[in-house]
mmCIF file of C-alpha atoms in Angstrom:
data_model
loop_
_atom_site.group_PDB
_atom_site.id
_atom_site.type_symbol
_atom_site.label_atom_id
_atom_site.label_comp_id
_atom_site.label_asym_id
_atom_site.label_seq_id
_atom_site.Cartn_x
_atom_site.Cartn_y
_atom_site.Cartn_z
ATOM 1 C CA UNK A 1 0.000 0.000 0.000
ATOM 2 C CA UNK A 2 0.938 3.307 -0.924
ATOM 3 C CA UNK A 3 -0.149 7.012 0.986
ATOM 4 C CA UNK A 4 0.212 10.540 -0.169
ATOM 5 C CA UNK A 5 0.581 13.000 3.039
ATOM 6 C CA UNK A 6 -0.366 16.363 1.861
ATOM 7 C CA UNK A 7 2.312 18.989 2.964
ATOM 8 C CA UNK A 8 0.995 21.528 5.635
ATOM 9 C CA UNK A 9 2.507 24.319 3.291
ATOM 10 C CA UNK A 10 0.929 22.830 0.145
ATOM 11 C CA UNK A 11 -1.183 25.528 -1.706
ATOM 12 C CA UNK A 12 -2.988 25.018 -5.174
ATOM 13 C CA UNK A 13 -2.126 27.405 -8.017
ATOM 14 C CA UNK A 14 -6.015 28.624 -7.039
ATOM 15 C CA UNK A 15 -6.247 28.867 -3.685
ATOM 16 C CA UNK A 16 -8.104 25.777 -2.920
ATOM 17 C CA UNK A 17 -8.783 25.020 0.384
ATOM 18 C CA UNK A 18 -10.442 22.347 2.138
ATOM 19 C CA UNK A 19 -11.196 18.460 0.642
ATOM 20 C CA UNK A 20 -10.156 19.890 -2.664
ATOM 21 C CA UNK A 21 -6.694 21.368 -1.936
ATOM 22 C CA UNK A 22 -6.213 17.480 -0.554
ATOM 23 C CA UNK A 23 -7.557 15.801 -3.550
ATOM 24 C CA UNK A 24 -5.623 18.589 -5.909
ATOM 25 C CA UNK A 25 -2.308 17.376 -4.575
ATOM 26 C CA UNK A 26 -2.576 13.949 -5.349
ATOM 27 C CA UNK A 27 -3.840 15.091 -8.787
ATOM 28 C CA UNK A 28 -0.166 16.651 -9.398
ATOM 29 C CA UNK A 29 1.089 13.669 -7.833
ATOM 30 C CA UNK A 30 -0.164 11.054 -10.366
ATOM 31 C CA UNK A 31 0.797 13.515 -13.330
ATOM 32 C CA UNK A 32 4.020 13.260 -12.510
ATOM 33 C CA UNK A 33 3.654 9.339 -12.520
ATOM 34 C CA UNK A 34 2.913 8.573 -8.875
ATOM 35 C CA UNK A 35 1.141 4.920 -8.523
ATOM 36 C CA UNK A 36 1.291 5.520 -12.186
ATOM 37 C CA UNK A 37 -0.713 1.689 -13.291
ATOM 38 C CA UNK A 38 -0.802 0.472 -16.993
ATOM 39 C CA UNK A 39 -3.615 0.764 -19.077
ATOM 40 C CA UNK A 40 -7.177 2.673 -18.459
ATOM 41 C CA UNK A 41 -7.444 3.197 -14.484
ATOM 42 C CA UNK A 42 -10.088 4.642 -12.414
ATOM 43 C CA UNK A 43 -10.059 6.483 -8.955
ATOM 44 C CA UNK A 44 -12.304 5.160 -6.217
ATOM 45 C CA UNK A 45 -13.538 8.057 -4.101
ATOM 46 C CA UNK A 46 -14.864 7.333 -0.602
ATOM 47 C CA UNK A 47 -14.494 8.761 2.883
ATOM 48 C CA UNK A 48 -12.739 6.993 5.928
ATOM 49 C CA UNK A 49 -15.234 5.036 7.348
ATOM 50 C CA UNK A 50 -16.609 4.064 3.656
ATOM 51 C CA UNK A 51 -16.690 0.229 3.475
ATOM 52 C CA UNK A 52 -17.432 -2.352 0.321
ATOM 53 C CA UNK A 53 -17.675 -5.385 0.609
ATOM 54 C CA UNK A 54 -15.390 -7.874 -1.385
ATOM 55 C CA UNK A 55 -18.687 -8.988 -3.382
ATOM 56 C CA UNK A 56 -19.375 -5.516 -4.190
ATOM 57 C CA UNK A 57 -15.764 -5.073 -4.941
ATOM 58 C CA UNK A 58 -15.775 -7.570 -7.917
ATOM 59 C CA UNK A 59 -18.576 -6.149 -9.261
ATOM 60 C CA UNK A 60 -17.450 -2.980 -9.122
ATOM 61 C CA UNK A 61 -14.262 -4.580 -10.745
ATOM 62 C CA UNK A 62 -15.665 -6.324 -13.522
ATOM 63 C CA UNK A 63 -18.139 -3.740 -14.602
ATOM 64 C CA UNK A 64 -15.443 -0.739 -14.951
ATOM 65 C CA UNK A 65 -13.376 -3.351 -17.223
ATOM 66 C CA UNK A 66 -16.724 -3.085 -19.922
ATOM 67 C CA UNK A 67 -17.971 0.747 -19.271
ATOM 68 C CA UNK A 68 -17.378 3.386 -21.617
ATOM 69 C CA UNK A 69 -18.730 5.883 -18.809
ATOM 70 C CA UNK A 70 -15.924 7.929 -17.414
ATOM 71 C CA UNK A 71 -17.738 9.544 -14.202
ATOM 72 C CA UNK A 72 -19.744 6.965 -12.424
ATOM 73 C CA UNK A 73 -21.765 6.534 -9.036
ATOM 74 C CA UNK A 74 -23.000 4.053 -6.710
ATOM 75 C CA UNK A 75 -25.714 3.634 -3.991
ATOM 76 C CA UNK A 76 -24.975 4.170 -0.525
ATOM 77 C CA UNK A 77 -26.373 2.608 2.628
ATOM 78 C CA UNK A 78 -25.772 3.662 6.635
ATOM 79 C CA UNK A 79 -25.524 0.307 8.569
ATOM 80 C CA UNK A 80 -21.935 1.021 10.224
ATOM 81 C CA UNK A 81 -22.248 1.816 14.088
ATOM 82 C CA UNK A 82 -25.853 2.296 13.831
ATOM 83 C CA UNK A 83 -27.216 1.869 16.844
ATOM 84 C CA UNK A 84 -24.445 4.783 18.298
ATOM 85 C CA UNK A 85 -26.427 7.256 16.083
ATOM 86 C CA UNK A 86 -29.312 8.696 17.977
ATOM 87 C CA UNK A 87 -32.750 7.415 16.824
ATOM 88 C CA UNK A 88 -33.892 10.367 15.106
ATOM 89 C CA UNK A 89 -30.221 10.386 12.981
ATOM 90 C CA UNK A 90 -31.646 7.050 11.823
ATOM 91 C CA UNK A 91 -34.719 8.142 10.890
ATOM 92 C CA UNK A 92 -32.984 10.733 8.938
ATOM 93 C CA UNK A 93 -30.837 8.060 6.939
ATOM 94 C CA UNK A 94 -33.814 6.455 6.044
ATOM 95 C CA UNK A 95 -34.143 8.904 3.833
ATOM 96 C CA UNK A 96 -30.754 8.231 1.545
ATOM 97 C CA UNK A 97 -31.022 5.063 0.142
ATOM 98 C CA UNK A 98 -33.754 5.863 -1.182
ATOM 99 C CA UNK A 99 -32.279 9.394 -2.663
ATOM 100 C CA UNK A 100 -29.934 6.691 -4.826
ATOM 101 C CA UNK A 101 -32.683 5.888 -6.963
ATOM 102 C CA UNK A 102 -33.276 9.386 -8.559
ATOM 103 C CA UNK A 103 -29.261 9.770 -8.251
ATOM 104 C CA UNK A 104 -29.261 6.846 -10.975
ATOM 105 C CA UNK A 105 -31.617 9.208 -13.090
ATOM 106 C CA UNK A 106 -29.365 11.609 -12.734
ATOM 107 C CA UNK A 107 -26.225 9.813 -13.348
ATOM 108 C CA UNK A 108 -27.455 7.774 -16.258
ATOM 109 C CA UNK A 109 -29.219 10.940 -17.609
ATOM 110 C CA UNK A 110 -25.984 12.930 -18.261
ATOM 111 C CA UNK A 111 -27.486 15.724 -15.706
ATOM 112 C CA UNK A 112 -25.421 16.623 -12.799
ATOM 113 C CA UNK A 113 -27.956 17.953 -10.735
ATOM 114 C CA UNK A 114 -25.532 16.434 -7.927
ATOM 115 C CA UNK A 115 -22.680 14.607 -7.590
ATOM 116 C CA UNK A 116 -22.167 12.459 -3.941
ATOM 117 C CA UNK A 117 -17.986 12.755 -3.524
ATOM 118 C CA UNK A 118 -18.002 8.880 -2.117
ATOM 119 C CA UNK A 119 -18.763 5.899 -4.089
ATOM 120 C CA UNK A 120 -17.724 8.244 -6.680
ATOM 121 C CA UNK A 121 -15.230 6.650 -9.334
ATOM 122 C CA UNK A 122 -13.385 8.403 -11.844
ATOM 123 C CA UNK A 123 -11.632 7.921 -14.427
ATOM 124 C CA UNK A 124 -8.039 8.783 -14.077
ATOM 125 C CA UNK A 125 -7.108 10.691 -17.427
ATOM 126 C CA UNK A 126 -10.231 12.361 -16.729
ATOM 127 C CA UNK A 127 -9.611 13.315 -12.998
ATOM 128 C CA UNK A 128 -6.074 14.381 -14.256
ATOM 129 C CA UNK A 129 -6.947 16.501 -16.838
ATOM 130 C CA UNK A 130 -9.865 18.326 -14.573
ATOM 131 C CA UNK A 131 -8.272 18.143 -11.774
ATOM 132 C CA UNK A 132 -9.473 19.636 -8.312
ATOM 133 C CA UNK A 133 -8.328 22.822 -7.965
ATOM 134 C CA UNK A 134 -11.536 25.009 -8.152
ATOM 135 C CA UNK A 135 -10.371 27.996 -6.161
ATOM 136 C CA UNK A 136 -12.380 30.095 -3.790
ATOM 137 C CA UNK A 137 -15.803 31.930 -4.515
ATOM 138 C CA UNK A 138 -15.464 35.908 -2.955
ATOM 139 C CA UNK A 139 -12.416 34.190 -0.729
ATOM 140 C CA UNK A 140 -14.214 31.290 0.953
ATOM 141 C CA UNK A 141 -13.579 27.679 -0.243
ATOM 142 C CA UNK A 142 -15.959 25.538 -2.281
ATOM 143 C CA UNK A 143 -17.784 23.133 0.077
ATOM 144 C CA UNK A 144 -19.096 21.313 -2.327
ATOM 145 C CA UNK A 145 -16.294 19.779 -4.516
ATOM 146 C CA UNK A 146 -17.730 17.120 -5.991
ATOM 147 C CA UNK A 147 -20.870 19.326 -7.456
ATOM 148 C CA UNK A 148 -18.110 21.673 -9.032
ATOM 149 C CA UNK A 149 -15.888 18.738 -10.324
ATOM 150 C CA UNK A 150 -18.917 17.397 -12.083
ATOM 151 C CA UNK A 151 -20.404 20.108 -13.639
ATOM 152 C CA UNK A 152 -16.716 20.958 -14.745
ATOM 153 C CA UNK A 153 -17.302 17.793 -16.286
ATOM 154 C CA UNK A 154 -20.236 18.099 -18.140
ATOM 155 C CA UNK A 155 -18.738 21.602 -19.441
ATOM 156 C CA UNK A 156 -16.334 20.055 -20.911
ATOM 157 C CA UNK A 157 -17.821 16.435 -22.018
ATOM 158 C CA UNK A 158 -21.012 16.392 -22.205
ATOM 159 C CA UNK A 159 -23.732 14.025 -20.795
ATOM 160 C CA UNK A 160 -22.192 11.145 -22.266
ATOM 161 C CA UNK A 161 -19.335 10.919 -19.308
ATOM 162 C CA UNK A 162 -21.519 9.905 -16.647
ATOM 163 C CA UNK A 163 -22.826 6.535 -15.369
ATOM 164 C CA UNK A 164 -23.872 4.306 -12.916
ATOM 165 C CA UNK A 165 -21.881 1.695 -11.268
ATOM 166 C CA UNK A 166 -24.399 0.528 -9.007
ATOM 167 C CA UNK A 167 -21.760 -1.066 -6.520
ATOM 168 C CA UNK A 168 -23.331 -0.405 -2.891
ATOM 169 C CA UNK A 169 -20.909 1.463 -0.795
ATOM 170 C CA UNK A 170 -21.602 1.014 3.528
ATOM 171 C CA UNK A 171 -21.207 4.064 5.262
ATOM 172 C CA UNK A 172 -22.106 5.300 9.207
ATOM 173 C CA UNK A 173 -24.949 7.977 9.989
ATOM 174 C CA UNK A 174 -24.206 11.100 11.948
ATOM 175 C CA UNK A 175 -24.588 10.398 15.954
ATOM 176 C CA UNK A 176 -26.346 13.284 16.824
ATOM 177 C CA UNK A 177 -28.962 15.702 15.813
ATOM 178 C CA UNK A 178 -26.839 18.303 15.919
ATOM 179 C CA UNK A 179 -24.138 16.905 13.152
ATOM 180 C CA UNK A 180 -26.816 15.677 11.356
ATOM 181 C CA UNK A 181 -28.090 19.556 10.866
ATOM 182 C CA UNK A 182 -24.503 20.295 9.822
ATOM 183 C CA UNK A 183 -23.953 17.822 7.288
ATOM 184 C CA UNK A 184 -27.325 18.903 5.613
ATOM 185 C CA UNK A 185 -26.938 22.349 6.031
ATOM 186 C CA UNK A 186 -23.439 22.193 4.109
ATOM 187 C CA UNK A 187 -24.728 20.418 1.247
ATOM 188 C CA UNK A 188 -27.020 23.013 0.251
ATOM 189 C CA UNK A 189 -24.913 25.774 1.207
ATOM 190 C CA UNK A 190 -22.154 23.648 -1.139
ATOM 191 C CA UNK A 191 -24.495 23.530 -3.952
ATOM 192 C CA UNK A 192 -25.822 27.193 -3.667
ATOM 193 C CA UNK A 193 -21.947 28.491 -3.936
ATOM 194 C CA UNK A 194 -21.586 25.859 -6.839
ATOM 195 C CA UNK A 195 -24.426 27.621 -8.845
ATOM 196 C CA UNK A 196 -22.912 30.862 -7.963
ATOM 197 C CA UNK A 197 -19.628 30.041 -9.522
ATOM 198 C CA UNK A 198 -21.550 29.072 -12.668
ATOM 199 C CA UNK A 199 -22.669 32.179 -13.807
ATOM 200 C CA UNK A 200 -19.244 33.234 -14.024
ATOM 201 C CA UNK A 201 -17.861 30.152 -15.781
ATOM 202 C CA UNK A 202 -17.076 31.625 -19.645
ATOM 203 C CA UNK A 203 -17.415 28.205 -20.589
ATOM 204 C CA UNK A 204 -20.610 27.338 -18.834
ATOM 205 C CA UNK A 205 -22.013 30.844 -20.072
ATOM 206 C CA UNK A 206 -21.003 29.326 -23.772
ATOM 207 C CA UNK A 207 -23.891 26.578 -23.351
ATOM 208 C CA UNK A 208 -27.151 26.399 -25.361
ATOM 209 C CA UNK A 209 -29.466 28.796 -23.086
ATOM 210 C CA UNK A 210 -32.184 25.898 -22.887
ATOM 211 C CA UNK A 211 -29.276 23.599 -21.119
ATOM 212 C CA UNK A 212 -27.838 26.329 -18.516
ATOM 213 C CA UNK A 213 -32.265 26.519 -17.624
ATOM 214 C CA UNK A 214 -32.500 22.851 -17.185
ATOM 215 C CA UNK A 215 -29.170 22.407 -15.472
ATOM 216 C CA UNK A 216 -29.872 25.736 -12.977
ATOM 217 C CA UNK A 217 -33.426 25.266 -12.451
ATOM 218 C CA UNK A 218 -33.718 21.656 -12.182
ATOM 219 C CA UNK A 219 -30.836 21.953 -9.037
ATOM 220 C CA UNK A 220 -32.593 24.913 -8.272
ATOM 221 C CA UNK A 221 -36.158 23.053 -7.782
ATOM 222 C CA UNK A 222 -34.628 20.141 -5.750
ATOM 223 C CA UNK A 223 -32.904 22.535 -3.286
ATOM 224 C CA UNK A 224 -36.287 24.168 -2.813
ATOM 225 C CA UNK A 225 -38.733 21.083 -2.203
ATOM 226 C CA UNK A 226 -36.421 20.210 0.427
ATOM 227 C CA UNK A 227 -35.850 23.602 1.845
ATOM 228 C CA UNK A 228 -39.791 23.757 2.071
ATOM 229 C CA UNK A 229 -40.837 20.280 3.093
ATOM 230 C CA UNK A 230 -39.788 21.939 6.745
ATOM 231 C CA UNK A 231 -42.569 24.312 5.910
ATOM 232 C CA UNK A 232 -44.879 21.582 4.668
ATOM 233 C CA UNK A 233 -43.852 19.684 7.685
ATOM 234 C CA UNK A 234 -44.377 22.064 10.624
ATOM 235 C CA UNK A 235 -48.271 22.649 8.637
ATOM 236 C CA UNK A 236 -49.470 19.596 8.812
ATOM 237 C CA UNK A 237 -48.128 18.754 11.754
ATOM 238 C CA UNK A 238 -50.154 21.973 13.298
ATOM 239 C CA UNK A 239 -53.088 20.828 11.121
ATOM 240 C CA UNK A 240 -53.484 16.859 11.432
ATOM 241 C CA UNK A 241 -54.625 16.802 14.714
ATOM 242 C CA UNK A 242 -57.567 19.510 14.049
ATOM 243 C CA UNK A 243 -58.216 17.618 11.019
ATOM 244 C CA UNK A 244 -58.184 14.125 12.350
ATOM 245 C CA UNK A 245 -60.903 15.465 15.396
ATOM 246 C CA UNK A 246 -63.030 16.854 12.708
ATOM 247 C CA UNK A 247 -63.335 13.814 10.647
ATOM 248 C CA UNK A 248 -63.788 11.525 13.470
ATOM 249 C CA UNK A 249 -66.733 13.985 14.667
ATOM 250 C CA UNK A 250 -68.023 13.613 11.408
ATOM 251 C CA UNK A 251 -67.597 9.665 11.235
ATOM 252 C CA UNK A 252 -69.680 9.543 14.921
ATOM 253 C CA UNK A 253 -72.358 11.337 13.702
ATOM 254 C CA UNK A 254 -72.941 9.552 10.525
ATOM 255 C CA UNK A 255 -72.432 12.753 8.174
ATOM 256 C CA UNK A 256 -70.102 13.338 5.634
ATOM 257 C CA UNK A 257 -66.293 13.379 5.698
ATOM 258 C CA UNK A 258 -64.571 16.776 5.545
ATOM 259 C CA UNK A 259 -62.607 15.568 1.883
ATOM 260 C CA UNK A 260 -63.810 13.876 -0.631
ATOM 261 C CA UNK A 261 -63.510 10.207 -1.542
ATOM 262 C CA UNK A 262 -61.130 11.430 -4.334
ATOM 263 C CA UNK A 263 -59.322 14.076 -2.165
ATOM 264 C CA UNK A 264 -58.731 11.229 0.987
ATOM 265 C CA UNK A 265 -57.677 8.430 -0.978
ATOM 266 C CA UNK A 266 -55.002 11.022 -2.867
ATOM 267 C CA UNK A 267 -53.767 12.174 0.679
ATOM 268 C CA UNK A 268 -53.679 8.262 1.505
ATOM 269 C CA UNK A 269 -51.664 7.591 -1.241
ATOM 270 C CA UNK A 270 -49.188 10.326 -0.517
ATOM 271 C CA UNK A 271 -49.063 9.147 2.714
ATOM 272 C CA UNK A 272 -48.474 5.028 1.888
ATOM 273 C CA UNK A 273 -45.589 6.374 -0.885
ATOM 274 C CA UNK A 274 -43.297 8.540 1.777
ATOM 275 C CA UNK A 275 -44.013 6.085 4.945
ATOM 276 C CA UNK A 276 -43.046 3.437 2.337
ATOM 277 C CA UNK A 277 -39.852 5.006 1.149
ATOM 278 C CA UNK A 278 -39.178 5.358 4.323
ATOM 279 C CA UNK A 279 -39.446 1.925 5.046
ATOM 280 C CA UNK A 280 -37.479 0.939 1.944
ATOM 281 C CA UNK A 281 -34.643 2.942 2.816
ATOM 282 C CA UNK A 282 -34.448 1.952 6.585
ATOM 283 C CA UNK A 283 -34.769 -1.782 5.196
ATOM 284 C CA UNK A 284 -31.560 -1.207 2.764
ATOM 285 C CA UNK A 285 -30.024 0.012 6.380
ATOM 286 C CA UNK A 286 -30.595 -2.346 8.342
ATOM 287 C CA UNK A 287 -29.788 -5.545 6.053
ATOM 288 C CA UNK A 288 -26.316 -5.021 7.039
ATOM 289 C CA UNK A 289 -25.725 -3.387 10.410
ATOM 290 C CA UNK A 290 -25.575 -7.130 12.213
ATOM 291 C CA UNK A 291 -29.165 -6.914 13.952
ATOM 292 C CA UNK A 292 -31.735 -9.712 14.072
ATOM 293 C CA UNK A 293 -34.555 -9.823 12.166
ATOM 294 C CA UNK A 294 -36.907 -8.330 15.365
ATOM 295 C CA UNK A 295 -34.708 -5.911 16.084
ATOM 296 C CA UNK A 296 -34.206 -4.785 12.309
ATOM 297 C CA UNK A 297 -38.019 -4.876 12.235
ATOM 298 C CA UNK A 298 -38.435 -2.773 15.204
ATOM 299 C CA UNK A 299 -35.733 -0.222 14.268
ATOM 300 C CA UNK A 300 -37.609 -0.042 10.734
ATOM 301 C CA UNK A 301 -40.588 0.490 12.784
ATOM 302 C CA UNK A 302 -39.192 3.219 14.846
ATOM 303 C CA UNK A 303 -37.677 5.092 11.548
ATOM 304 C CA UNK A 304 -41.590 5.152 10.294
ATOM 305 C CA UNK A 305 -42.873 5.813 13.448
ATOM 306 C CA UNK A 306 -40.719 9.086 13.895
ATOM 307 C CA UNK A 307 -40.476 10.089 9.597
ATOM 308 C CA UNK A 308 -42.827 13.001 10.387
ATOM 309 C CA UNK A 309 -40.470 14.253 12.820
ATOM 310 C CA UNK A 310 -36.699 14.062 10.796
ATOM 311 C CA UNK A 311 -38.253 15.054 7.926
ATOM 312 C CA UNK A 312 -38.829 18.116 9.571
ATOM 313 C CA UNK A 313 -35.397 18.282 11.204
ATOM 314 C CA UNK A 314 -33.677 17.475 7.682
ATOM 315 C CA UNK A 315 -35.461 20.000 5.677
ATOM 316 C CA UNK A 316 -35.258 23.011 8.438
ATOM 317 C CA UNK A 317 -31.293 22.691 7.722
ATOM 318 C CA UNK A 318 -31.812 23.122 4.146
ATOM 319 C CA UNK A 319 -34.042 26.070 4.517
ATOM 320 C CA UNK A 320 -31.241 27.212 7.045
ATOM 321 C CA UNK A 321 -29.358 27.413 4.457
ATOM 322 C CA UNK A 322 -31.472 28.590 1.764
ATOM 323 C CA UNK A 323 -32.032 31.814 4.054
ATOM 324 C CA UNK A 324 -28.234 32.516 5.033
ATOM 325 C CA UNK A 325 -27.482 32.749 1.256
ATOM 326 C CA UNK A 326 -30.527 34.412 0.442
ATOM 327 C CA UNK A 327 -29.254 37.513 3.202
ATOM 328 C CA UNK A 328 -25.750 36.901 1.750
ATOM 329 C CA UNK A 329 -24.258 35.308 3.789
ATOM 330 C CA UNK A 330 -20.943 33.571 2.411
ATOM 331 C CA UNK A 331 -18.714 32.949 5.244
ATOM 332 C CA UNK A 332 -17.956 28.828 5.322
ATOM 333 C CA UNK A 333 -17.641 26.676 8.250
ATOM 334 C CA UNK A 334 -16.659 23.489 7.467
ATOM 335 C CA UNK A 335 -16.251 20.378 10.204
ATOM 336 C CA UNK A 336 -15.835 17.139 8.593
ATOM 337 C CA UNK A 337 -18.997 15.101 10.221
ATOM 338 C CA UNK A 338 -17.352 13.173 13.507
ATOM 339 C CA UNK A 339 -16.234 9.474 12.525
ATOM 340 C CA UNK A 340 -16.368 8.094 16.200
ATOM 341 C CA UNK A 341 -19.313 8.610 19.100
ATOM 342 C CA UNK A 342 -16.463 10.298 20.847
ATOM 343 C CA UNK A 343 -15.109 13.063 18.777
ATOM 344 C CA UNK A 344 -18.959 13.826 18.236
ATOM 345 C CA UNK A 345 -19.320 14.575 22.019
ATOM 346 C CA UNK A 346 -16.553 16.609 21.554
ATOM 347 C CA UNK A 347 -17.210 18.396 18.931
ATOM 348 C CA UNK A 348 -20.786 19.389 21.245
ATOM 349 C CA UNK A 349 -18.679 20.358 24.017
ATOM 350 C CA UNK A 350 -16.506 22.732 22.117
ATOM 351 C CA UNK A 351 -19.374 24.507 20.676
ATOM 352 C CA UNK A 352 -18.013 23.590 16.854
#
């Protein structure tokens, strides 16, 4: 095995900073032939607690050796150390897996709405020739790398670069509330700056007008239903129980229900279609993090029980964010999410 260390005085011709200035350095390194491998190689991105299995692994293997794709992504689960993460952290992970099957629209589309910087693989002439060093927007660092890699990418490429590997990478949830928030709140903040830098991309600016729309306002919409399903939320949840005493008053004296036929059996379905994703995605969980099948089924159980509740949590740190940039703010803070139940305590105490 082979490890870079990147210098302490180490600064990209840009000013990166951050994940990027890291990832920049071994760019420079493997143009000047570091690890330098023979014939067509690709660069497996993942963070330090990322795990895949050796199954996965030979898939993974096996299907880069036929792909033409040059950018590609995989699904990600949240089994590691799962019962250290508080219960409404799982809850929020619930949420994830089931985010990787519009991610495979996206990545077998050709439109990088997003780009998740693990389980991403690369291929290295690509990642060489791109590289990582994005520079700063108005002095503070990109916080969202892989977003600007990839639509760096598509400036240059095309659609036609990206693809799906469909290897499942295991990862671990936030353990509390509180990083949880964080990590949310940085990947719309991340995005938001991405979008920024656009507009002043002469190359981007070069693109049919009809694919600079799609590409802004098809980001644009996904930040927003999420920034708003905290509005959405916090309604119904001040609604539901004024509704719910209505139509049972209704029901005991034999009269008519408040909605329609039509209108309850639409708000039924809506409800069966995010309770089940919910379940689906705490399922895909679960199947590895070592519990029995009752305790799996009661932790699935729980992440239903309490969806109302993260989904509120989740989507307030996206607004969060929506509302910092929209009274421009631009300062960055950015603390990796803790990797151990202990340096997340910490990073409570400190006040980080």
């Amino acid at each position: 095995m082979d490890a870079l260390i990147v210098p302490e005085d180490y600064r990209p011709p840009n000013g990166t900073l951050l994940k990027a200035r890291g990832l920049q350095y071994a760019v420079e390194q493997r143009r000047n032939t570091w690890n330098q491998k023979p014939g067509r190689t690709f660069i497996v991105h993942f963070d330090e607690e990322s795990v895949m299995v050796p199954g996965e692994m030979r898939k993974l293997i096996h299907g880069l050796s036929l792909t033409t794709k040059r950018i590609l992504e995989g699904p990600i689960y949240y089994p590691l150390d799962y019962m250290d993460a508080s219960p409404l952290c799982r809850a929020m992970e619930a949420n994830r897996p089931m985010g990787c099957y519009e991610c495979r629209h996206v990545m077998e589309s050709g439109a990088p709405l997003h780009l998740h910087g693990s389980n991403l693989v690369i291929e290295e002439s690509l990642e060489n020739e791109i590289g990582w060093d994005i520079g700063c927007l108005e002095g503070q660092p990109f916080i969202a790398e892989d977003y600007v890699f990839g639509m760096k990418a598509f400036i240059k490429y095309g659609k036609g670069v990206f693809g799906w590997h469909g290897c499942v990478m295991l990862e671990q949830p936030p353990f509390s509330v509180r990083s949880a928030f964080k990590q949310r709140y940085r990947w719309i903040f991340g995005v938001l700056q991405g979008l920024s830098a656009l507009n002043t991309n002469p190359m981007y600016l070069s693109l049919p007008r009809r694919t600079r729309l799609s590409l802004e306002w098809g980001t644009r919409y996904r930040l927003g239903t999420f920034a708003l399903g905290s509005v959405a939320g916090i309604l119904s949840a001040l609604v539901f129980p004024v509704f719910l005493s209505q139509a049972l008053d209704y029901l005991a004296a034999g009269r008519e229900a408040p909605l329609s036929a039509l209108g309850s059996a639409w708000l039924a379905f809506l409800g069966v279609m995010w309770l089940g994703a919910t379940f689906i995605g705490a399922w895909h969980n679960l199947a590895d993090s070592g519990l029995d099948r009752w305790n799996r089924a009661a932790e699935i159980a729980l992440a239903v029980l309490i969806a109302p509740v993260a989904g509120i949590v989740e989507s307030s740190a996206a607004l969060w964010a929506v509302k910092d940039w929209a009274l421009g703010k631009r300062e960055v803070a950015w603390v990796p999410t803790p990797k151990t139940k202990q340096a997340d305590l910490a990073t409570i105490g400190s006040g980080e």
